[in-house]
Amino acid sequence: MTARLFVTLTLVLGSTALGELVGAGGWRLYDDAAQAVAGAAAAWVCFAAAGRRTGVQHRWRILAGFGLAGWSVVRLWWFVQDVADPGRPVGSVADIGFLVLPVCMLIGLLNVPYARPRPVPTSARRDQIALVIDSVLITGSLIALAWSAVPRDLVAWDGLDGVVVGMAAAYPIADLLLLTMAMLLLITRPGSPAGRQPLHLAGLALAFFAVSDTLRLLRLGDGPLSPLESAGYLLGCGFVALAAVSNPSYHTVDPATDVAERDWLHLLLPYIPVTATGIVIAISTGAGNPLSPFEAYLGWLGLGLVVARQMFTIVDNTVLLDRVSEGQQRLRHQAYHDPLTGLANRALFRERLVLALDAHRHHGKPLAVLFADLDDFKLINDSFGHAMGDRVLRAIAERLQACVPPDDLVARLGGDEFAVVLDHRPAEAEPLGHRMLAALREPFLIDGHRIGVGASIGLVVPEPGEPLSADALLRRADAAMYSSKRRGKGSLARYAGTADGSPNADLPHLLAQALLPGGRPAASGFEVYYQPIVRLSDGATVAVEALARWTLPAAGGPVHPDVFVTVAERTGQVAAIDDFVLDQACADASRLALVYGRPIDVHVNVSAARLGQPGLEEAVRAALGRHNLPPSRLIIEITETHRIGDLPGAAAAATRLRALGPRIALDDFGSGFNALAQLHSLPVDIVKLDSTLTDVDVAPDRAGAVCRSVLAICDELHITVVAEGIETLARANGLSELGCPLGQGYLFGQPGPLHRLKPPAIPAQPGSTSLQQLT
């Protein structure tokens, strides 16, 4: 189709060009006919090209087609007049029809799909008005320069109708305005080179029209068109048609540096011709040549346009400043607020706390801090997914904000930790903490699920005049929160430590100090306790489980394992505890053999989260080599406090560990996250059955059925079973009768240090069978 359009256009232009050569002697009739045919052909090309396009590309081609069609109609009218009256004047009032083409081209250029990059987005209408003002400003300046530079005797309009002269002058002025607009679009609007091709071709067309219209204006009343004038009209129609059949692409964007340069050009270009015009007029008036009314009019017009352009610039700057201010406020909000809940984040909390401490220190203003940690929140993430966990966190934030007065600050410090700064009503801190606990105890109804969330809260109120830093105050609040967890969770504890906040004011810090790389945890209160694992058939101890215990050396006493293990998990120090227990258990293996009279196995707990992480295999290999322990006597117990996310990866890591010689045990099977999937995927040698499944003395039917099933599965897989939580002889006998080979529990001995270990002694009961012989 495009090829046919080009062929048609070529034939038309060729025939008209030939006619120009033949009729160059003044055949006005042929000129009019040729231009009418050329305009009609170009209009047909535009309409045909528009039919295959949509949107802006369709609209501007339709507009160009209508403009060329109107232009051709006037040329056809000229032809009819030439036939009726060969000696008629060249110009007439009917020539106003020629302005249809410039009007259509103006509308098309205003809809051209090139938007100038702006620091802030503005409406298309605003850019269109600015483009028109700039174009008029430049065009007026160029006309003023031309009027001052062109000699008055170059034109001979004496005796001509003023309306006809005005109409003839309107054409080149319109052409110059449109050409200026096209140039501004090309210079100041970036776009792909292919996408700018129609604009280049349209600009050339306007330039040819401008040349012909200007020559016609200068020789108005001198008879038929000259060959140069006629050729300009024909070429103008041809280049409009070429622009219509071009196929632009809009994917390439100019670089940012080019964008910035174009933006500067957009600001400066309109004022260059204005400045040049002002200089020329100043020189002319200084030489004693007064301004003509026309020059004065152009001067006032230019001044008004400059003022209007400056108004647009002022509006742009005002909008830009508003947007910058909004952006700064938005960035500040993002920097100081949690993106999930909208609460203050740790940075804003610390800033507010520092200010409150300054007021407390220098002006005696009271202050209180509440530190809340959600209890077992990871279970929600692991059970319902992180998306549900995020929704629960948002709901928790809403409830906390509803409890706290608006003058005080609620913050999410990270994860499932929240804190409140009370620097306006510190006396209400304790009642407020209990209101927060009560609010959180109410279940959350989300997507049909009733989700319960508890929290442990620590409260700290500094004494008047007490010099405290924000970190020290947070450590106290953290210590009070852990004290609440030690009491059973779901409660509020007030800090009651020493004035300097030690030793319980900084449990995470103390734990980090105790587990420093290259340090000695034993010197900081860490030690290893051992609990026996016995053979149920005869009560003989076959293994021990190594368990970490921590006692604060200064004044705190023992810290419950649940507390310091939770702190270690939150602070990323579980690996250090695991490695300490592993090394100490391997070192104590020879002394354990002396206690029990023979070599026994040593069970060491390792967090499932460490499987596949760097360091575990090296630590196992180093401990075995350092203490010359046979690898077969070491059992690695995989403990799951969180769901294993990458089960295949964990299985591969466990396989590599097993290849070093130790056996693999799955701890607490049947509770938490341990299930048949882990039993199937992991290379397990031993399963430790959780105490919730071993109460055969309390529920013999149900518990017995579960135990028999697990024992049958493990027997098929050649996996040894250890029953945990055995506290009575009846339970031990029941499990033994079910076929469970090994057991562990307080019946056989509580965890204790190495120097207090001794073989278990189980009291006899009438009717007992397999375990009676141990008495």
PDB file of N, CA and C in Angstrom, residues 240-317:
ATOM      1  N   VAL A 240       4.305  16.777   2.850  1.00  0.00           N
ATOM      2  CA  VAL A 240       3.236  16.409   3.792  1.00  0.00           C
ATOM      3  C   VAL A 240       2.806  14.969   3.546  1.00  0.00           C
ATOM      4  N   ALA A 241       2.678  14.601   2.265  1.00  0.00           N
ATOM      5  CA  ALA A 241       2.314  13.222   1.950  1.00  0.00           C
ATOM      6  C   ALA A 241       3.392  12.244   2.412  1.00  0.00           C
ATOM      7  N   LEU A 242       4.664  12.590   2.231  1.00  0.00           N
ATOM      8  CA  LEU A 242       5.748  11.726   2.695  1.00  0.00           C
ATOM      9  C   LEU A 242       5.711  11.558   4.215  1.00  0.00           C
ATOM     10  N   ALA A 243       5.395  12.627   4.926  1.00  0.00           N
ATOM     11  CA  ALA A 243       5.279  12.523   6.378  1.00  0.00           C
ATOM     12  C   ALA A 243       4.154  11.581   6.761  1.00  0.00           C
ATOM     13  N   ALA A 244       3.058  11.605   5.972  1.00  0.00           N
ATOM     14  CA  ALA A 244       1.911  10.757   6.300  1.00  0.00           C
ATOM     15  C   ALA A 244       2.227   9.283   6.114  1.00  0.00           C
ATOM     16  N   VAL A 245       3.041   8.919   5.114  1.00  0.00           N
ATOM     17  CA  VAL A 245       3.313   7.506   4.858  1.00  0.00           C
ATOM     18  C   VAL A 245       4.523   7.002   5.632  1.00  0.00           C
ATOM     19  N   SER A 246       5.221   7.845   6.390  1.00  0.00           N
ATOM     20  CA  SER A 246       6.369   7.385   7.173  1.00  0.00           C
ATOM     21  C   SER A 246       5.882   6.511   8.315  1.00  0.00           C
ATOM     22  N   ASN A 247       6.746   5.604   8.766  1.00  0.00           N
ATOM     23  CA  ASN A 247       6.404   4.650   9.826  1.00  0.00           C
ATOM     24  C   ASN A 247       7.331   4.855  11.012  1.00  0.00           C
ATOM     25  N   PRO A 248       6.979   5.713  11.952  1.00  0.00           N
ATOM     26  CA  PRO A 248       7.877   5.998  13.077  1.00  0.00           C
ATOM     27  C   PRO A 248       7.838   4.910  14.139  1.00  0.00           C
ATOM     28  N   SER A 249       8.868   4.886  14.964  1.00  0.00           N
ATOM     29  CA  SER A 249       8.939   4.010  16.139  1.00  0.00           C
ATOM     30  C   SER A 249       9.277   4.861  17.343  1.00  0.00           C
ATOM     31  N   TYR A 250       8.739   4.508  18.529  1.00  0.00           N
ATOM     32  CA  TYR A 250       8.864   5.403  19.693  1.00  0.00           C
ATOM     33  C   TYR A 250       9.513   4.713  20.875  1.00  0.00           C
ATOM     34  N   HIS A 251      10.429   3.823  20.629  1.00  0.00           N
ATOM     35  CA  HIS A 251      10.982   3.059  21.741  1.00  0.00           C
ATOM     36  C   HIS A 251      12.269   3.633  22.297  1.00  0.00           C
ATOM     37  N   THR A 252      13.064   4.288  21.502  1.00  0.00           N
ATOM     38  CA  THR A 252      14.343   4.803  21.969  1.00  0.00           C
ATOM     39  C   THR A 252      14.155   6.146  22.649  1.00  0.00           C
ATOM     40  N   VAL A 253      14.776   6.337  23.781  1.00  0.00           N
ATOM     41  CA  VAL A 253      14.673   7.589  24.533  1.00  0.00           C
ATOM     42  C   VAL A 253      16.043   8.225  24.623  1.00  0.00           C
ATOM     43  N   ASP A 254      16.099   9.517  24.503  1.00  0.00           N
ATOM     44  CA  ASP A 254      17.378  10.222  24.595  1.00  0.00           C
ATOM     45  C   ASP A 254      17.982  10.060  25.979  1.00  0.00           C
ATOM     46  N   PRO A 255      19.305  10.138  26.111  1.00  0.00           N
ATOM     47  CA  PRO A 255      19.933  10.047  27.425  1.00  0.00           C
ATOM     48  C   PRO A 255      19.508  11.190  28.323  1.00  0.00           C
ATOM     49  N   ALA A 256      19.758  10.999  29.615  1.00  0.00           N
ATOM     50  CA  ALA A 256      19.345  12.005  30.604  1.00  0.00           C
ATOM     51  C   ALA A 256      20.069  13.333  30.389  1.00  0.00           C
ATOM     52  N   THR A 257      21.338  13.247  29.976  1.00  0.00           N
ATOM     53  CA  THR A 257      22.070  14.500  29.763  1.00  0.00           C
ATOM     54  C   THR A 257      21.454  15.289  28.616  1.00  0.00           C
ATOM     55  N   ASP A 258      21.027  14.570  27.558  1.00  0.00           N
ATOM     56  CA  ASP A 258      20.391  15.248  26.442  1.00  0.00           C
ATOM     57  C   ASP A 258      19.065  15.860  26.870  1.00  0.00           C
ATOM     58  N   VAL A 259      18.367  15.171  27.749  1.00  0.00           N
ATOM     59  CA  VAL A 259      17.100  15.694  28.263  1.00  0.00           C
ATOM     60  C   VAL A 259      17.337  17.010  28.998  1.00  0.00           C
ATOM     61  N   ALA A 260      18.380  17.051  29.831  1.00  0.00           N
ATOM     62  CA  ALA A 260      18.662  18.280  30.568  1.00  0.00           C
ATOM     63  C   ALA A 260      19.022  19.427  29.619  1.00  0.00           C
ATOM     64  N   GLU A 261      19.831  19.120  28.574  1.00  0.00           N
ATOM     65  CA  GLU A 261      20.183  20.163  27.620  1.00  0.00           C
ATOM     66  C   GLU A 261      18.950  20.690  26.898  1.00  0.00           C
ATOM     67  N   ARG A 262      18.030  19.825  26.527  1.00  0.00           N
ATOM     68  CA  ARG A 262      16.814  20.255  25.854  1.00  0.00           C
ATOM     69  C   ARG A 262      15.956  21.104  26.777  1.00  0.00           C
ATOM     70  N   ASP A 263      15.947  20.776  28.059  1.00  0.00           N
ATOM     71  CA  ASP A 263      15.167  21.567  28.994  1.00  0.00           C
ATOM     72  C   ASP A 263      15.708  22.996  29.071  1.00  0.00           C
ATOM     73  N   TRP A 264      17.042  23.136  29.083  1.00  0.00           N
ATOM     74  CA  TRP A 264      17.626  24.486  29.067  1.00  0.00           C
ATOM     75  C   TRP A 264      17.301  25.212  27.763  1.00  0.00           C
ATOM     76  N   LEU A 265      17.344  24.475  26.638  1.00  0.00           N
ATOM     77  CA  LEU A 265      16.994  25.091  25.366  1.00  0.00           C
ATOM     78  C   LEU A 265      15.559  25.598  25.368  1.00  0.00           C
ATOM     79  N   HIS A 266      14.665  24.817  25.983  1.00  0.00           N
ATOM     80  CA  HIS A 266      13.271  25.223  26.034  1.00  0.00           C
ATOM     81  C   HIS A 266      13.094  26.530  26.797  1.00  0.00           C
ATOM     82  N   LEU A 267      13.920  26.744  27.808  1.00  0.00           N
ATOM     83  CA  LEU A 267      13.820  27.973  28.586  1.00  0.00           C
ATOM     84  C   LEU A 267      14.442  29.170  27.871  1.00  0.00           C
ATOM     85  N   LEU A 268      15.537  28.945  27.126  1.00  0.00           N
ATOM     86  CA  LEU A 268      16.304  30.068  26.580  1.00  0.00           C
ATOM     87  C   LEU A 268      15.913  30.449  25.162  1.00  0.00           C
ATOM     88  N   LEU A 269      15.494  29.469  24.354  1.00  0.00           N
ATOM     89  CA  LEU A 269      15.276  29.751  22.937  1.00  0.00           C
ATOM     90  C   LEU A 269      14.305  30.901  22.680  1.00  0.00           C
ATOM     91  N   PRO A 270      13.149  30.990  23.359  1.00  0.00           N
ATOM     92  CA  PRO A 270      12.218  32.074  23.029  1.00  0.00           C
ATOM     93  C   PRO A 270      12.801  33.461  23.246  1.00  0.00           C
ATOM     94  N   TYR A 271      13.789  33.588  24.135  1.00  0.00           N
ATOM     95  CA  TYR A 271      14.280  34.917  24.483  1.00  0.00           C
ATOM     96  C   TYR A 271      15.457  35.360  23.613  1.00  0.00           C
ATOM     97  N   ILE A 272      16.042  34.444  22.841  1.00  0.00           N
ATOM     98  CA  ILE A 272      17.161  34.825  21.973  1.00  0.00           C
ATOM     99  C   ILE A 272      16.700  35.783  20.881  1.00  0.00           C
ATOM    100  N   PRO A 273      15.657  35.454  20.098  1.00  0.00           N
ATOM    101  CA  PRO A 273      15.212  36.435  19.076  1.00  0.00           C
ATOM    102  C   PRO A 273      14.622  37.699  19.697  1.00  0.00           C
ATOM    103  N   VAL A 274      13.978  37.564  20.877  1.00  0.00           N
ATOM    104  CA  VAL A 274      13.450  38.762  21.533  1.00  0.00           C
ATOM    105  C   VAL A 274      14.585  39.709  21.890  1.00  0.00           C
ATOM    106  N   THR A 275      15.665  39.167  22.427  1.00  0.00           N
ATOM    107  CA  THR A 275      16.825  39.993  22.781  1.00  0.00           C
ATOM    108  C   THR A 275      17.440  40.634  21.538  1.00  0.00           C
ATOM    109  N   ALA A 276      17.573  39.829  20.474  1.00  0.00           N
ATOM    110  CA  ALA A 276      18.147  40.376  19.223  1.00  0.00           C
ATOM    111  C   ALA A 276      17.265  41.483  18.663  1.00  0.00           C
ATOM    112  N   THR A 277      15.947  41.301  18.693  1.00  0.00           N
ATOM    113  CA  THR A 277      15.030  42.334  18.197  1.00  0.00           C
ATOM    114  C   THR A 277      15.149  43.608  19.014  1.00  0.00           C
ATOM    115  N   GLY A 278      15.222  43.437  20.336  1.00  0.00           N
ATOM    116  CA  GLY A 278      15.361  44.615  21.190  1.00  0.00           C
ATOM    117  C   GLY A 278      16.624  45.393  20.894  1.00  0.00           C
ATOM    118  N   ILE A 279      17.718  44.671  20.661  1.00  0.00           N
ATOM    119  CA  ILE A 279      18.986  45.348  20.356  1.00  0.00           C
ATOM    120  C   ILE A 279      18.889  46.119  19.034  1.00  0.00           C
ATOM    121  N   VAL A 280      18.297  45.477  17.998  1.00  0.00           N
ATOM    122  CA  VAL A 280      18.191  46.124  16.690  1.00  0.00           C
ATOM    123  C   VAL A 280      17.305  47.370  16.772  1.00  0.00           C
ATOM    124  N   ILE A 281      16.165  47.235  17.473  1.00  0.00           N
ATOM    125  CA  ILE A 281      15.251  48.381  17.593  1.00  0.00           C
ATOM    126  C   ILE A 281      15.913  49.511  18.381  1.00  0.00           C
ATOM    127  N   ALA A 282      16.667  49.155  19.443  1.00  0.00           N
ATOM    128  CA  ALA A 282      17.355  50.178  20.233  1.00  0.00           C
ATOM    129  C   ALA A 282      18.383  50.918  19.386  1.00  0.00           C
ATOM    130  N   ILE A 283      19.109  50.162  18.554  1.00  0.00           N
ATOM    131  CA  ILE A 283      20.102  50.807  17.676  1.00  0.00           C
ATOM    132  C   ILE A 283      19.414  51.707  16.667  1.00  0.00           C
ATOM    133  N   SER A 284      18.288  51.202  16.130  1.00  0.00           N
ATOM    134  CA  SER A 284      17.573  51.978  15.108  1.00  0.00           C
ATOM    135  C   SER A 284      17.005  53.267  15.695  1.00  0.00           C
ATOM    136  N   THR A 285      16.378  53.189  16.846  1.00  0.00           N
ATOM    137  CA  THR A 285      15.822  54.395  17.463  1.00  0.00           C
ATOM    138  C   THR A 285      16.927  55.314  17.944  1.00  0.00           C
ATOM    139  N   GLY A 286      18.036  54.768  18.341  1.00  0.00           N
ATOM    140  CA  GLY A 286      19.156  55.602  18.763  1.00  0.00           C
ATOM    141  C   GLY A 286      19.744  56.380  17.606  1.00  0.00           C
ATOM    142  N   ALA A 287      19.594  55.838  16.398  1.00  0.00           N
ATOM    143  CA  ALA A 287      20.106  56.525  15.209  1.00  0.00           C
ATOM    144  C   ALA A 287      19.122  57.562  14.676  1.00  0.00           C
ATOM    145  N   GLY A 288      17.996  57.765  15.399  1.00  0.00           N
ATOM    146  CA  GLY A 288      17.032  58.791  14.987  1.00  0.00           C
ATOM    147  C   GLY A 288      15.906  58.271  14.137  1.00  0.00           C
ATOM    148  N   ASN A 289      15.744  56.966  14.029  1.00  0.00           N
ATOM    149  CA  ASN A 289      14.644  56.393  13.255  1.00  0.00           C
ATOM    150  C   ASN A 289      13.515  56.021  14.210  1.00  0.00           C
ATOM    151  N   PRO A 290      12.424  56.752  14.196  1.00  0.00           N
ATOM    152  CA  PRO A 290      11.337  56.454  15.131  1.00  0.00           C
ATOM    153  C   PRO A 290      10.656  55.132  14.783  1.00  0.00           C
ATOM    154  N   LEU A 291      10.026  54.546  15.788  1.00  0.00           N
ATOM    155  CA  LEU A 291       9.313  53.299  15.575  1.00  0.00           C
ATOM    156  C   LEU A 291       8.049  53.538  14.776  1.00  0.00           C
ATOM    157  N   SER A 292       7.801  52.655  13.843  1.00  0.00           N
ATOM    158  CA  SER A 292       6.539  52.692  13.112  1.00  0.00           C
ATOM    159  C   SER A 292       5.446  52.083  13.981  1.00  0.00           C
ATOM    160  N   PRO A 293       4.186  52.408  13.664  1.00  0.00           N
ATOM    161  CA  PRO A 293       3.098  51.791  14.452  1.00  0.00           C
ATOM    162  C   PRO A 293       3.162  50.268  14.454  1.00  0.00           C
ATOM    163  N   PHE A 294       3.539  49.708  13.302  1.00  0.00           N
ATOM    164  CA  PHE A 294       3.623  48.251  13.236  1.00  0.00           C
ATOM    165  C   PHE A 294       4.703  47.714  14.173  1.00  0.00           C
ATOM    166  N   GLU A 295       5.881  48.367  14.199  1.00  0.00           N
ATOM    167  CA  GLU A 295       6.966  47.937  15.088  1.00  0.00           C
ATOM    168  C   GLU A 295       6.581  48.112  16.556  1.00  0.00           C
ATOM    169  N   ALA A 296       5.865  49.238  16.840  1.00  0.00           N
ATOM    170  CA  ALA A 296       5.420  49.447  18.218  1.00  0.00           C
ATOM    171  C   ALA A 296       4.447  48.349  18.645  1.00  0.00           C
ATOM    172  N   TYR A 297       3.554  47.999  17.726  1.00  0.00           N
ATOM    173  CA  TYR A 297       2.586  46.939  18.034  1.00  0.00           C
ATOM    174  C   TYR A 297       3.310  45.620  18.318  1.00  0.00           C
ATOM    175  N   LEU A 298       4.276  45.308  17.454  1.00  0.00           N
ATOM    176  CA  LEU A 298       5.031  44.071  17.673  1.00  0.00           C
ATOM    177  C   LEU A 298       5.791  44.108  18.999  1.00  0.00           C
ATOM    178  N   GLY A 299       6.309  45.274  19.362  1.00  0.00           N
ATOM    179  CA  GLY A 299       7.024  45.405  20.629  1.00  0.00           C
ATOM    180  C   GLY A 299       6.116  45.144  21.821  1.00  0.00           C
ATOM    181  N   TRP A 300       4.901  45.776  21.787  1.00  0.00           N
ATOM    182  CA  TRP A 300       3.969  45.541  22.895  1.00  0.00           C
ATOM    183  C   TRP A 300       3.500  44.088  22.929  1.00  0.00           C
ATOM    184  N   LEU A 301       3.286  43.533  21.742  1.00  0.00           N
ATOM    185  CA  LEU A 301       2.897  42.122  21.692  1.00  0.00           C
ATOM    186  C   LEU A 301       3.983  41.227  22.305  1.00  0.00           C
ATOM    187  N   GLY A 302       5.253  41.498  21.933  1.00  0.00           N
ATOM    188  CA  GLY A 302       6.354  40.714  22.493  1.00  0.00           C
ATOM    189  C   GLY A 302       6.453  40.864  23.998  1.00  0.00           C
ATOM    190  N   LEU A 303       6.270  42.117  24.481  1.00  0.00           N
ATOM    191  CA  LEU A 303       6.338  42.330  25.918  1.00  0.00           C
ATOM    192  C   LEU A 303       5.241  41.550  26.646  1.00  0.00           C
ATOM    193  N   GLY A 304       4.021  41.570  26.090  1.00  0.00           N
ATOM    194  CA  GLY A 304       2.932  40.828  26.716  1.00  0.00           C
ATOM    195  C   GLY A 304       3.187  39.335  26.728  1.00  0.00           C
ATOM    196  N   LEU A 305       3.736  38.827  25.640  1.00  0.00           N
ATOM    197  CA  LEU A 305       4.030  37.400  25.582  1.00  0.00           C
ATOM    198  C   LEU A 305       5.139  37.014  26.558  1.00  0.00           C
ATOM    199  N   VAL A 306       6.147  37.876  26.686  1.00  0.00           N
ATOM    200  CA  VAL A 306       7.219  37.602  27.665  1.00  0.00           C
ATOM    201  C   VAL A 306       6.644  37.537  29.072  1.00  0.00           C
ATOM    202  N   VAL A 307       5.753  38.487  29.396  1.00  0.00           N
ATOM    203  CA  VAL A 307       5.125  38.466  30.723  1.00  0.00           C
ATOM    204  C   VAL A 307       4.323  37.183  30.914  1.00  0.00           C
ATOM    205  N   ALA A 308       3.542  36.816  29.869  1.00  0.00           N
ATOM    206  CA  ALA A 308       2.761  35.576  29.979  1.00  0.00           C
ATOM    207  C   ALA A 308       3.669  34.364  30.147  1.00  0.00           C
ATOM    208  N   ARG A 309       4.789  34.364  29.405  1.00  0.00           N
ATOM    209  CA  ARG A 309       5.719  33.223  29.525  1.00  0.00           C
ATOM    210  C   ARG A 309       6.328  33.154  30.909  1.00  0.00           C
ATOM    211  N   GLN A 310       6.654  34.326  31.476  1.00  0.00           N
ATOM    212  CA  GLN A 310       7.202  34.346  32.821  1.00  0.00           C
ATOM    213  C   GLN A 310       6.175  33.871  33.849  1.00  0.00           C
ATOM    214  N   MET A 311       4.899  34.191  33.600  1.00  0.00           N
ATOM    215  CA  MET A 311       3.853  33.707  34.505  1.00  0.00           C
ATOM    216  C   MET A 311       3.823  32.174  34.502  1.00  0.00           C
ATOM    217  N   PHE A 312       3.959  31.610  33.318  1.00  0.00           N
ATOM    218  CA  PHE A 312       4.005  30.147  33.244  1.00  0.00           C
ATOM    219  C   PHE A 312       5.212  29.599  33.997  1.00  0.00           C
ATOM    220  N   THR A 313       6.356  30.273  33.839  1.00  0.00           N
ATOM    221  CA  THR A 313       7.563  29.825  34.540  1.00  0.00           C
ATOM    222  C   THR A 313       7.386  29.922  36.047  1.00  0.00           C
ATOM    223  N   ILE A 314       6.771  31.010  36.514  1.00  0.00           N
ATOM    224  CA  ILE A 314       6.537  31.170  37.952  1.00  0.00           C
ATOM    225  C   ILE A 314       5.620  30.061  38.469  1.00  0.00           C
ATOM    226  N   VAL A 315       4.563  29.785  37.692  1.00  0.00           N
ATOM    227  CA  VAL A 315       3.656  28.703  38.098  1.00  0.00           C
ATOM    228  C   VAL A 315       4.400  27.373  38.138  1.00  0.00           C
ATOM    229  N   ASP A 316       5.240  27.140  37.117  1.00  0.00           N
ATOM    230  CA  ASP A 316       6.037  25.906  37.102  1.00  0.00           C
ATOM    231  C   ASP A 316       6.919  25.801  38.340  1.00  0.00           C
ATOM    232  N   ASN A 317       7.601  26.890  38.673  1.00  0.00           N
ATOM    233  CA  ASN A 317       8.495  26.882  39.830  1.00  0.00           C
ATOM    234  C   ASN A 317       7.719  26.664  41.130  1.00  0.00           C
TER     235      ASN A 317
END
